[in-house]
Amino acid sequence: MAETTPIGALLSAKYKSSYAYVTVKDRLPVILSKIVDSLYRNKEKIHAQYGVEGSEELKTLIGKISKLRNEVQTNKPILPITDSDSDVGDWNDYLIEEKERSNGVQPSWFNNPWLYVECYMYRRIQEAVNLSRTLNQIDVFQESKEGTFFSSHEAVKVLLTFLDDSISNQKSIDDNILVKSALSKFLRFSLWGNKCDLSISAGFENSQKQSPVKTLEKLESNILVDNTEDIFNVLNQLKNKKEGPLEMDIILDNAGYEVLTDFCLAEFLLCSGFAKCVRFHGKNFPWFVSDVTRRDFEWTLNTMAASENSVCATFGKTWERRLADGSWKFTTHRFWTLPHDFNKMKTNSHNLYDQLASSDFLIFKGDLNYRKLVGDINWDMTTSFSKSIRDFHPAPVCALRAIKCDTVVGLNEGIAEKVAKEDPQWLINGNWGLICLSQNPS
């Protein structure tokens, strides 16, 4: 039977050897240190763009990030958000609720659910940016995100060439067996693209260096839940029921190489006749180091379109046209950058829930989205994915996730124990994956 407490609910002595404790005490300060280093390194560039006022505000911004790092390291109390963004009430109400759940004890960095404090750290970073006059549009993670994209260029070319070949063979793709095989590959490209996560690597370079095609072969046995056939069947049923292509949503995770894999999946779904429109959901502000913002989304397409590599340029221009003709859409919502799990969406952000309910199929990318789908709850690992997402079911839900924390569901009996013997770090190293589907609430 599942425990209904969050993973790492209290980072007391019981959890001091856990990944949750390491995340808060060690990894988060490293991320903050890398922000400070990046801002120092780019001070001349910032001065050239923003002038003397920008240089002075840069010192203040660096000071605030350094102060936040000290708060994390010394387990200071969690403080209310003080800027004027529309989500301030949500964050500060959540802080009050956390205090009530802690029997009146003021929440602090080591003593409250790590999903909350990790999300809170990124909101505090954005608070420091928002309170600037001239630097209030700066992305403190921009340098690392762009660097990861460029360092993955060889893998990008291989992936796009594979996509181009798949589209060129469109006549034979009418064969259901070939369609299913191609869908399987693009789901896997998107799944393993999730290994390139800068928040897990604490902001250190984490690009795709190997051929993505070879990665599929190497990691095939590492997919612990594989609902690919069910996904194919559901897409076919929906397509036939609607007598035409579907509208789909992809809730994005990381920029860089990973978002390229998501673009390729979307393009395949469109070209194979499964989708007529794909709506991408990104973040309102920089989040978990490498999550996709509108700027990242547009920068990626513009950079590809201007590439000297022909296949990159071709798809970059194609995808810019898709945005123009509406077959691709990009949207954001403040709910994606709140600490709530998705079971709270219907009451907290019903307009977003209604938007997702208008979709035919939902694809959630990455570890954080998965944790929020299942509530970051310590479920028994054999619990079904449909049960673990509880009342969140606006449409069929697919989750593609490389495992990077210790909440996992949907495994067959004995699988967790077998994998743990083979790889003691399997819950945190991103080398094991899940392709999950929930069609109906259980």
Short mmCIF file of N, CA, C and O in Angstrom, two decimals, residues 285-405:
data_model
loop_
_atom_site.label_atom_id
_atom_site.label_comp_id
_atom_site.label_asym_id
_atom_site.label_seq_id
_atom_site.Cartn_x
_atom_site.Cartn_y
_atom_site.Cartn_z
N PHE A 285 9.16 31.96 -16.72
CA PHE A 285 10.47 32.53 -16.40
C PHE A 285 11.47 31.40 -16.25
O PHE A 285 11.07 30.23 -16.14
N PRO A 286 12.78 31.72 -16.24
CA PRO A 286 13.80 30.66 -16.13
C PRO A 286 13.57 29.79 -14.91
O PRO A 286 13.39 30.29 -13.80
N TRP A 287 13.63 28.48 -15.09
CA TRP A 287 13.12 27.53 -14.10
C TRP A 287 13.95 26.26 -14.16
O TRP A 287 14.20 25.73 -15.23
N PHE A 288 14.40 25.78 -13.02
CA PHE A 288 15.17 24.53 -12.93
C PHE A 288 16.33 24.52 -13.93
O PHE A 288 16.57 23.54 -14.63
N VAL A 289 17.02 25.64 -14.01
CA VAL A 289 18.20 25.88 -14.84
C VAL A 289 17.87 25.87 -16.33
O VAL A 289 18.05 26.87 -17.02
N SER A 290 17.36 24.74 -16.84
CA SER A 290 17.31 24.59 -18.29
C SER A 290 15.92 24.42 -18.88
O SER A 290 15.78 24.09 -20.06
N ASP A 291 14.85 24.66 -18.09
CA ASP A 291 13.51 24.53 -18.66
C ASP A 291 13.27 25.57 -19.74
O ASP A 291 13.81 26.67 -19.73
N VAL A 292 12.40 25.21 -20.69
CA VAL A 292 12.17 26.02 -21.89
C VAL A 292 11.27 27.22 -21.58
O VAL A 292 10.15 27.06 -21.09
N THR A 293 11.75 28.40 -21.87
CA THR A 293 10.95 29.62 -21.86
C THR A 293 10.61 30.00 -23.30
O THR A 293 11.12 29.39 -24.25
N ARG A 294 9.77 31.01 -23.47
CA ARG A 294 9.45 31.47 -24.82
C ARG A 294 10.72 31.91 -25.56
O ARG A 294 10.89 31.62 -26.73
N ARG A 295 11.58 32.61 -24.84
CA ARG A 295 12.82 33.06 -25.46
C ARG A 295 13.65 31.87 -25.93
O ARG A 295 14.20 31.89 -27.04
N ASP A 296 13.76 30.81 -25.12
CA ASP A 296 14.52 29.61 -25.51
C ASP A 296 13.91 28.97 -26.75
O ASP A 296 14.62 28.53 -27.67
N PHE A 297 12.58 28.88 -26.76
CA PHE A 297 11.86 28.26 -27.87
C PHE A 297 12.17 29.00 -29.17
O PHE A 297 12.56 28.40 -30.18
N GLU A 298 11.99 30.32 -29.14
CA GLU A 298 12.21 31.11 -30.35
C GLU A 298 13.68 31.18 -30.73
O GLU A 298 14.03 31.12 -31.92
N TRP A 299 14.56 31.27 -29.73
CA TRP A 299 15.99 31.30 -30.00
C TRP A 299 16.44 30.02 -30.71
O TRP A 299 17.24 30.06 -31.65
N THR A 300 15.92 28.89 -30.27
CA THR A 300 16.29 27.61 -30.89
C THR A 300 15.89 27.58 -32.35
O THR A 300 16.70 27.19 -33.22
N LEU A 301 14.67 27.98 -32.66
CA LEU A 301 14.22 27.98 -34.05
C LEU A 301 15.02 28.96 -34.90
O LEU A 301 15.42 28.65 -36.03
N ASN A 302 15.26 30.15 -34.36
CA ASN A 302 16.01 31.16 -35.11
C ASN A 302 17.45 30.71 -35.37
O ASN A 302 18.00 30.92 -36.46
N THR A 303 18.06 30.09 -34.35
CA THR A 303 19.44 29.62 -34.48
C THR A 303 19.53 28.50 -35.52
O THR A 303 20.46 28.46 -36.33
N MET A 304 18.55 27.60 -35.49
CA MET A 304 18.53 26.53 -36.49
C MET A 304 18.34 27.10 -37.89
O MET A 304 19.04 26.69 -38.83
N ALA A 305 17.41 28.02 -38.04
CA ALA A 305 17.11 28.58 -39.36
C ALA A 305 18.33 29.28 -39.96
O ALA A 305 18.49 29.32 -41.19
N ALA A 306 19.19 29.83 -39.10
CA ALA A 306 20.38 30.54 -39.57
C ALA A 306 21.60 29.64 -39.66
O ALA A 306 22.70 30.10 -40.01
N SER A 307 21.43 28.35 -39.40
CA SER A 307 22.57 27.43 -39.37
C SER A 307 23.16 27.22 -40.77
O SER A 307 22.46 27.26 -41.79
N GLU A 308 24.46 26.97 -40.80
CA GLU A 308 25.13 26.64 -42.06
C GLU A 308 24.88 25.19 -42.46
O GLU A 308 25.13 24.80 -43.60
N ASN A 309 24.41 24.38 -41.51
CA ASN A 309 24.08 23.00 -41.82
C ASN A 309 22.71 22.95 -42.48
O ASN A 309 21.73 23.47 -41.95
N SER A 310 22.62 22.34 -43.64
CA SER A 310 21.40 22.42 -44.45
C SER A 310 20.19 21.79 -43.77
O SER A 310 19.08 22.34 -43.81
N VAL A 311 20.38 20.63 -43.12
CA VAL A 311 19.22 19.98 -42.51
C VAL A 311 18.73 20.77 -41.30
O VAL A 311 17.52 20.87 -41.07
N CYS A 312 19.64 21.38 -40.54
CA CYS A 312 19.24 22.23 -39.41
C CYS A 312 18.48 23.45 -39.92
O CYS A 312 17.43 23.82 -39.37
N ALA A 313 19.01 24.08 -40.96
CA ALA A 313 18.37 25.28 -41.50
C ALA A 313 16.99 24.95 -42.06
O ALA A 313 16.02 25.70 -41.87
N THR A 314 16.88 23.82 -42.75
CA THR A 314 15.60 23.44 -43.36
C THR A 314 14.52 23.26 -42.29
O THR A 314 13.41 23.80 -42.42
N PHE A 315 14.85 22.49 -41.24
CA PHE A 315 13.83 22.26 -40.22
C PHE A 315 13.58 23.52 -39.38
O PHE A 315 12.46 23.77 -38.95
N GLY A 316 14.61 24.33 -39.15
CA GLY A 316 14.39 25.58 -38.45
C GLY A 316 13.37 26.46 -39.16
O GLY A 316 12.45 27.01 -38.55
N LYS A 317 13.51 26.58 -40.48
CA LYS A 317 12.58 27.40 -41.28
C LYS A 317 11.21 26.74 -41.36
O LYS A 317 10.17 27.43 -41.31
N THR A 318 11.18 25.41 -41.47
CA THR A 318 9.90 24.69 -41.49
C THR A 318 9.13 24.94 -40.20
O THR A 318 7.91 25.22 -40.22
N TRP A 319 9.83 24.88 -39.08
CA TRP A 319 9.14 25.04 -37.79
C TRP A 319 8.76 26.48 -37.51
O TRP A 319 7.77 26.74 -36.82
N GLU A 320 9.51 27.43 -38.05
CA GLU A 320 9.08 28.82 -37.97
C GLU A 320 7.77 29.01 -38.75
O GLU A 320 6.86 29.73 -38.31
N ARG A 321 7.67 28.35 -39.92
CA ARG A 321 6.42 28.42 -40.70
C ARG A 321 5.28 27.76 -39.96
O ARG A 321 4.14 28.22 -40.03
N ARG A 322 5.57 26.69 -39.24
CA ARG A 322 4.50 26.02 -38.48
C ARG A 322 3.95 26.96 -37.40
O ARG A 322 2.74 26.98 -37.15
N LEU A 323 4.81 27.70 -36.75
CA LEU A 323 4.33 28.68 -35.78
C LEU A 323 3.46 29.73 -36.46
O LEU A 323 2.44 30.16 -35.90
N ALA A 324 3.84 30.12 -37.66
CA ALA A 324 3.10 31.15 -38.38
C ALA A 324 1.73 30.64 -38.85
O ALA A 324 0.74 31.39 -38.82
N ASP A 325 1.67 29.36 -39.28
CA ASP A 325 0.39 28.86 -39.81
C ASP A 325 -0.50 28.22 -38.73
O ASP A 325 -1.64 27.82 -39.01
N GLY A 326 0.02 28.12 -37.49
CA GLY A 326 -0.80 27.62 -36.39
C GLY A 326 -0.76 26.13 -36.16
O GLY A 326 -1.43 25.62 -35.25
N SER A 327 0.01 25.38 -36.96
CA SER A 327 0.10 23.94 -36.71
C SER A 327 1.02 23.66 -35.51
O SER A 327 0.99 22.57 -34.95
N TRP A 328 1.84 24.65 -35.16
CA TRP A 328 2.54 24.66 -33.88
C TRP A 328 2.09 25.90 -33.10
O TRP A 328 1.87 26.97 -33.69
N LYS A 329 1.96 25.74 -31.81
CA LYS A 329 1.66 26.87 -30.94
C LYS A 329 2.54 26.78 -29.70
O LYS A 329 2.87 25.67 -29.26
N PHE A 330 2.91 27.92 -29.17
CA PHE A 330 3.67 27.95 -27.92
C PHE A 330 2.90 28.79 -26.91
O PHE A 330 2.41 29.87 -27.22
N THR A 331 2.78 28.26 -25.69
CA THR A 331 2.03 28.96 -24.66
C THR A 331 2.70 28.77 -23.30
O THR A 331 3.49 27.83 -23.12
N THR A 332 2.41 29.67 -22.39
CA THR A 332 2.90 29.55 -21.01
C THR A 332 1.72 29.77 -20.07
O THR A 332 0.68 30.31 -20.46
N HIS A 333 1.90 29.35 -18.84
CA HIS A 333 0.89 29.60 -17.79
C HIS A 333 1.62 29.62 -16.45
O HIS A 333 2.55 28.84 -16.23
N ARG A 334 1.19 30.49 -15.57
CA ARG A 334 1.88 30.64 -14.29
C ARG A 334 1.82 29.37 -13.45
O ARG A 334 2.69 29.15 -12.60
N PHE A 335 0.83 28.48 -13.68
CA PHE A 335 0.73 27.26 -12.88
C PHE A 335 1.98 26.39 -13.00
O PHE A 335 2.36 25.71 -12.04
N TRP A 336 2.60 26.39 -14.19
CA TRP A 336 3.77 25.53 -14.39
C TRP A 336 4.94 25.94 -13.51
O TRP A 336 5.86 25.14 -13.28
N THR A 337 4.94 27.17 -13.00
CA THR A 337 6.03 27.63 -12.12
C THR A 337 5.50 27.94 -10.72
O THR A 337 5.95 28.87 -10.05
N LEU A 338 4.55 27.13 -10.27
CA LEU A 338 4.08 27.15 -8.89
C LEU A 338 4.51 25.83 -8.23
O LEU A 338 4.85 24.87 -8.92
N PRO A 339 4.48 25.74 -6.89
CA PRO A 339 4.91 24.51 -6.24
C PRO A 339 3.85 23.42 -6.22
O PRO A 339 4.12 22.29 -5.80
N HIS A 340 2.62 23.70 -6.69
CA HIS A 340 1.53 22.74 -6.60
C HIS A 340 1.77 21.52 -7.49
O HIS A 340 2.32 21.63 -8.59
N ASP A 341 1.30 20.34 -7.03
CA ASP A 341 1.28 19.20 -7.94
C ASP A 341 0.05 19.34 -8.84
O ASP A 341 -0.85 20.15 -8.60
N PHE A 342 0.01 18.54 -9.90
CA PHE A 342 -1.00 18.75 -10.95
C PHE A 342 -2.40 18.37 -10.49
O PHE A 342 -3.38 18.77 -11.13
N ASN A 343 -2.52 17.63 -9.41
CA ASN A 343 -3.83 17.30 -8.88
C ASN A 343 -4.57 18.54 -8.38
O ASN A 343 -5.78 18.51 -8.19
N LYS A 344 -3.83 19.64 -8.17
CA LYS A 344 -4.42 20.90 -7.71
C LYS A 344 -4.82 21.81 -8.88
O LYS A 344 -5.41 22.86 -8.65
N MET A 345 -4.52 21.41 -10.11
CA MET A 345 -4.72 22.30 -11.24
C MET A 345 -6.19 22.65 -11.45
O MET A 345 -6.54 23.80 -11.75
N LYS A 346 -7.08 21.67 -11.30
CA LYS A 346 -8.49 21.91 -11.61
C LYS A 346 -9.08 23.02 -10.75
O LYS A 346 -9.90 23.81 -11.22
N THR A 347 -8.66 23.10 -9.49
CA THR A 347 -9.19 24.14 -8.60
C THR A 347 -8.33 25.39 -8.61
O THR A 347 -8.85 26.51 -8.51
N ASN A 348 -7.01 25.23 -8.74
CA ASN A 348 -6.12 26.38 -8.66
C ASN A 348 -6.04 27.15 -9.97
O ASN A 348 -5.94 28.38 -9.97
N SER A 349 -6.07 26.44 -11.09
CA SER A 349 -5.93 27.07 -12.41
C SER A 349 -6.86 26.36 -13.39
O SER A 349 -6.41 25.68 -14.32
N HIS A 350 -8.16 26.55 -13.18
CA HIS A 350 -9.14 25.78 -13.96
C HIS A 350 -9.07 26.12 -15.45
O HIS A 350 -9.39 25.28 -16.30
N ASN A 351 -8.62 27.35 -15.78
CA ASN A 351 -8.53 27.70 -17.21
C ASN A 351 -7.47 26.86 -17.93
O ASN A 351 -7.66 26.45 -19.07
N LEU A 352 -6.36 26.58 -17.25
CA LEU A 352 -5.34 25.70 -17.84
C LEU A 352 -5.87 24.28 -17.93
O LEU A 352 -5.67 23.60 -18.95
N TYR A 353 -6.54 23.81 -16.88
CA TYR A 353 -7.10 22.46 -16.91
C TYR A 353 -8.09 22.32 -18.07
O TYR A 353 -8.07 21.33 -18.81
N ASP A 354 -8.93 23.33 -18.26
CA ASP A 354 -9.90 23.29 -19.37
C ASP A 354 -9.19 23.28 -20.71
O ASP A 354 -9.64 22.62 -21.66
N GLN A 355 -8.10 24.02 -20.81
CA GLN A 355 -7.33 24.02 -22.06
C GLN A 355 -6.77 22.63 -22.34
O GLN A 355 -6.86 22.14 -23.48
N LEU A 356 -6.22 21.98 -21.33
CA LEU A 356 -5.70 20.63 -21.51
C LEU A 356 -6.82 19.65 -21.82
O LEU A 356 -6.63 18.70 -22.58
N ALA A 357 -8.00 19.88 -21.22
CA ALA A 357 -9.13 18.99 -21.46
C ALA A 357 -9.65 19.10 -22.90
O ALA A 357 -10.32 18.18 -23.39
N SER A 358 -9.33 20.21 -23.58
CA SER A 358 -9.74 20.35 -24.98
C SER A 358 -8.80 19.61 -25.93
O SER A 358 -9.07 19.51 -27.12
N SER A 359 -7.69 19.10 -25.39
CA SER A 359 -6.71 18.37 -26.20
C SER A 359 -7.12 16.92 -26.33
O SER A 359 -7.88 16.37 -25.52
N ASP A 360 -6.60 16.27 -27.37
CA ASP A 360 -6.86 14.85 -27.55
C ASP A 360 -5.83 13.98 -26.85
O ASP A 360 -6.11 12.82 -26.52
N PHE A 361 -4.62 14.53 -26.64
CA PHE A 361 -3.54 13.71 -26.09
C PHE A 361 -2.50 14.62 -25.47
O PHE A 361 -2.13 15.64 -26.06
N LEU A 362 -2.04 14.27 -24.28
CA LEU A 362 -1.09 15.08 -23.53
C LEU A 362 0.21 14.31 -23.32
O LEU A 362 0.18 13.15 -22.89
N ILE A 363 1.34 14.96 -23.61
CA ILE A 363 2.65 14.36 -23.39
C ILE A 363 3.40 15.23 -22.39
O ILE A 363 3.67 16.40 -22.66
N PHE A 364 3.72 14.67 -21.22
CA PHE A 364 4.46 15.38 -20.19
C PHE A 364 5.90 14.90 -20.20
O PHE A 364 6.18 13.71 -20.10
N LYS A 365 6.81 15.86 -20.31
CA LYS A 365 8.23 15.55 -20.40
C LYS A 365 8.94 15.75 -19.06
O LYS A 365 8.75 16.73 -18.38
N GLY A 366 9.81 14.80 -18.73
CA GLY A 366 10.81 15.03 -17.71
C GLY A 366 10.45 14.68 -16.28
O GLY A 366 9.32 14.32 -15.95
N ASP A 367 11.46 14.85 -15.44
CA ASP A 367 11.39 14.40 -14.06
C ASP A 367 10.46 15.26 -13.21
O ASP A 367 9.65 14.74 -12.45
N LEU A 368 10.56 16.58 -13.32
CA LEU A 368 9.73 17.44 -12.48
C LEU A 368 8.26 17.29 -12.83
O LEU A 368 7.41 17.19 -11.94
N ASN A 369 7.93 17.26 -14.12
CA ASN A 369 6.54 17.05 -14.51
C ASN A 369 6.01 15.71 -13.99
O ASN A 369 4.86 15.61 -13.56
N TYR A 370 6.85 14.69 -14.03
CA TYR A 370 6.45 13.38 -13.51
C TYR A 370 6.19 13.45 -12.02
O TYR A 370 5.18 12.94 -11.51
N ARG A 371 7.10 14.09 -11.29
CA ARG A 371 6.94 14.22 -9.84
C ARG A 371 5.65 14.96 -9.50
O ARG A 371 4.96 14.62 -8.53
N LYS A 372 5.31 15.97 -10.30
CA LYS A 372 4.08 16.72 -10.03
C LYS A 372 2.84 15.94 -10.47
O LYS A 372 1.77 16.11 -9.89
N LEU A 373 2.97 15.10 -11.48
CA LEU A 373 1.86 14.24 -11.87
C LEU A 373 1.49 13.27 -10.74
O LEU A 373 0.32 13.09 -10.41
N VAL A 374 2.50 12.65 -10.13
CA VAL A 374 2.24 11.63 -9.11
C VAL A 374 2.25 12.22 -7.70
O VAL A 374 2.16 11.49 -6.71
N GLY A 375 2.35 13.55 -7.60
CA GLY A 375 2.29 14.22 -6.30
C GLY A 375 3.55 14.13 -5.49
O GLY A 375 3.54 14.48 -4.30
N ASP A 376 4.65 13.66 -6.10
CA ASP A 376 5.90 13.44 -5.37
C ASP A 376 5.65 12.59 -4.13
O ASP A 376 6.24 12.80 -3.06
N ILE A 377 4.76 11.63 -4.27
CA ILE A 377 4.33 10.78 -3.16
C ILE A 377 5.12 9.48 -3.17
O ILE A 377 5.51 8.96 -4.21
N ASN A 378 5.34 8.95 -1.98
CA ASN A 378 6.10 7.72 -1.82
C ASN A 378 5.22 6.50 -2.12
O ASN A 378 4.97 5.66 -1.27
N TRP A 379 4.75 6.43 -3.37
CA TRP A 379 3.92 5.30 -3.79
C TRP A 379 4.73 4.00 -3.78
O TRP A 379 5.94 4.02 -4.02
N ASP A 380 4.06 2.91 -3.52
CA ASP A 380 4.66 1.61 -3.82
C ASP A 380 4.96 1.60 -5.32
O ASP A 380 4.15 2.03 -6.14
N MET A 381 6.14 1.11 -5.70
CA MET A 381 6.57 1.22 -7.09
C MET A 381 5.75 0.37 -8.06
O MET A 381 5.84 0.55 -9.27
N THR A 382 4.93 -0.54 -7.53
CA THR A 382 4.05 -1.32 -8.40
C THR A 382 2.68 -0.67 -8.57
O THR A 382 1.83 -1.21 -9.28
N THR A 383 2.45 0.47 -7.92
CA THR A 383 1.20 1.20 -8.10
C THR A 383 1.05 1.61 -9.56
O THR A 383 2.02 2.02 -10.20
N SER A 384 -0.16 1.53 -10.10
CA SER A 384 -0.35 1.89 -11.49
C SER A 384 -0.18 3.39 -11.69
O SER A 384 -0.47 4.19 -10.79
N PHE A 385 0.28 3.77 -12.87
CA PHE A 385 0.44 5.18 -13.20
C PHE A 385 -0.91 5.90 -13.13
O PHE A 385 -1.01 7.02 -12.61
N SER A 386 -1.99 5.25 -13.62
CA SER A 386 -3.32 5.87 -13.59
C SER A 386 -3.76 6.18 -12.17
O SER A 386 -4.32 7.25 -11.91
N LYS A 387 -3.51 5.27 -11.25
CA LYS A 387 -3.89 5.52 -9.86
C LYS A 387 -3.05 6.65 -9.26
O LYS A 387 -3.56 7.48 -8.50
N SER A 388 -1.77 6.69 -9.59
CA SER A 388 -0.87 7.65 -8.96
C SER A 388 -1.17 9.10 -9.37
O SER A 388 -0.86 10.03 -8.62
N ILE A 389 -1.76 9.32 -10.54
CA ILE A 389 -2.07 10.70 -10.93
C ILE A 389 -3.44 11.13 -10.39
O ILE A 389 -3.86 12.26 -10.63
N ARG A 390 -4.10 10.26 -9.69
CA ARG A 390 -5.30 10.55 -8.91
C ARG A 390 -6.40 11.20 -9.76
O ARG A 390 -6.84 10.61 -10.71
N ASP A 391 -6.82 12.41 -9.45
CA ASP A 391 -7.94 13.04 -10.16
C ASP A 391 -7.51 13.87 -11.35
O ASP A 391 -8.34 14.54 -11.97
N PHE A 392 -6.24 13.85 -11.68
CA PHE A 392 -5.76 14.64 -12.81
C PHE A 392 -5.90 13.81 -14.08
O PHE A 392 -5.07 12.95 -14.37
N HIS A 393 -6.96 14.08 -14.83
CA HIS A 393 -7.12 13.35 -16.07
C HIS A 393 -7.93 14.14 -17.08
O HIS A 393 -9.03 13.74 -17.49
N PRO A 394 -7.40 15.28 -17.53
CA PRO A 394 -8.12 16.08 -18.51
C PRO A 394 -8.23 15.40 -19.87
O PRO A 394 -9.16 15.68 -20.64
N ALA A 395 -7.27 14.54 -20.21
CA ALA A 395 -7.21 13.82 -21.48
C ALA A 395 -6.23 12.67 -21.26
O ALA A 395 -5.61 12.57 -20.21
N PRO A 396 -6.08 11.75 -22.23
CA PRO A 396 -5.06 10.71 -22.06
C PRO A 396 -3.69 11.33 -21.77
O PRO A 396 -3.27 12.28 -22.44
N VAL A 397 -3.01 10.79 -20.76
CA VAL A 397 -1.76 11.36 -20.26
C VAL A 397 -0.61 10.40 -20.53
O VAL A 397 -0.62 9.26 -20.06
N CYS A 398 0.37 10.88 -21.28
CA CYS A 398 1.61 10.14 -21.52
C CYS A 398 2.74 10.87 -20.80
O CYS A 398 2.80 12.10 -20.83
N ALA A 399 3.60 10.13 -20.12
CA ALA A 399 4.77 10.72 -19.46
C ALA A 399 6.03 10.06 -19.98
O ALA A 399 6.14 8.83 -19.97
N LEU A 400 6.99 10.88 -20.42
CA LEU A 400 8.30 10.41 -20.88
C LEU A 400 9.32 10.96 -19.91
O LEU A 400 9.50 12.17 -19.80
N ARG A 401 10.01 10.06 -19.22
CA ARG A 401 10.85 10.51 -18.11
C ARG A 401 12.08 9.64 -17.92
O ARG A 401 11.98 8.41 -17.81
N ALA A 402 13.27 10.27 -17.90
CA ALA A 402 14.48 9.60 -17.43
C ALA A 402 14.50 9.77 -15.91
O ALA A 402 14.41 10.89 -15.41
N ILE A 403 14.61 8.68 -15.18
CA ILE A 403 14.44 8.70 -13.72
C ILE A 403 15.61 9.39 -13.05
O ILE A 403 16.76 8.99 -13.20
N LYS A 404 15.30 10.44 -12.26
CA LYS A 404 16.34 11.21 -11.57
C LYS A 404 16.00 11.47 -10.11
O LYS A 404 16.70 12.24 -9.44
N CYS A 405 14.94 10.87 -9.61
CA CYS A 405 14.63 10.95 -8.17
C CYS A 405 13.78 9.74 -7.79
O CYS A 405 13.27 9.02 -8.66
#
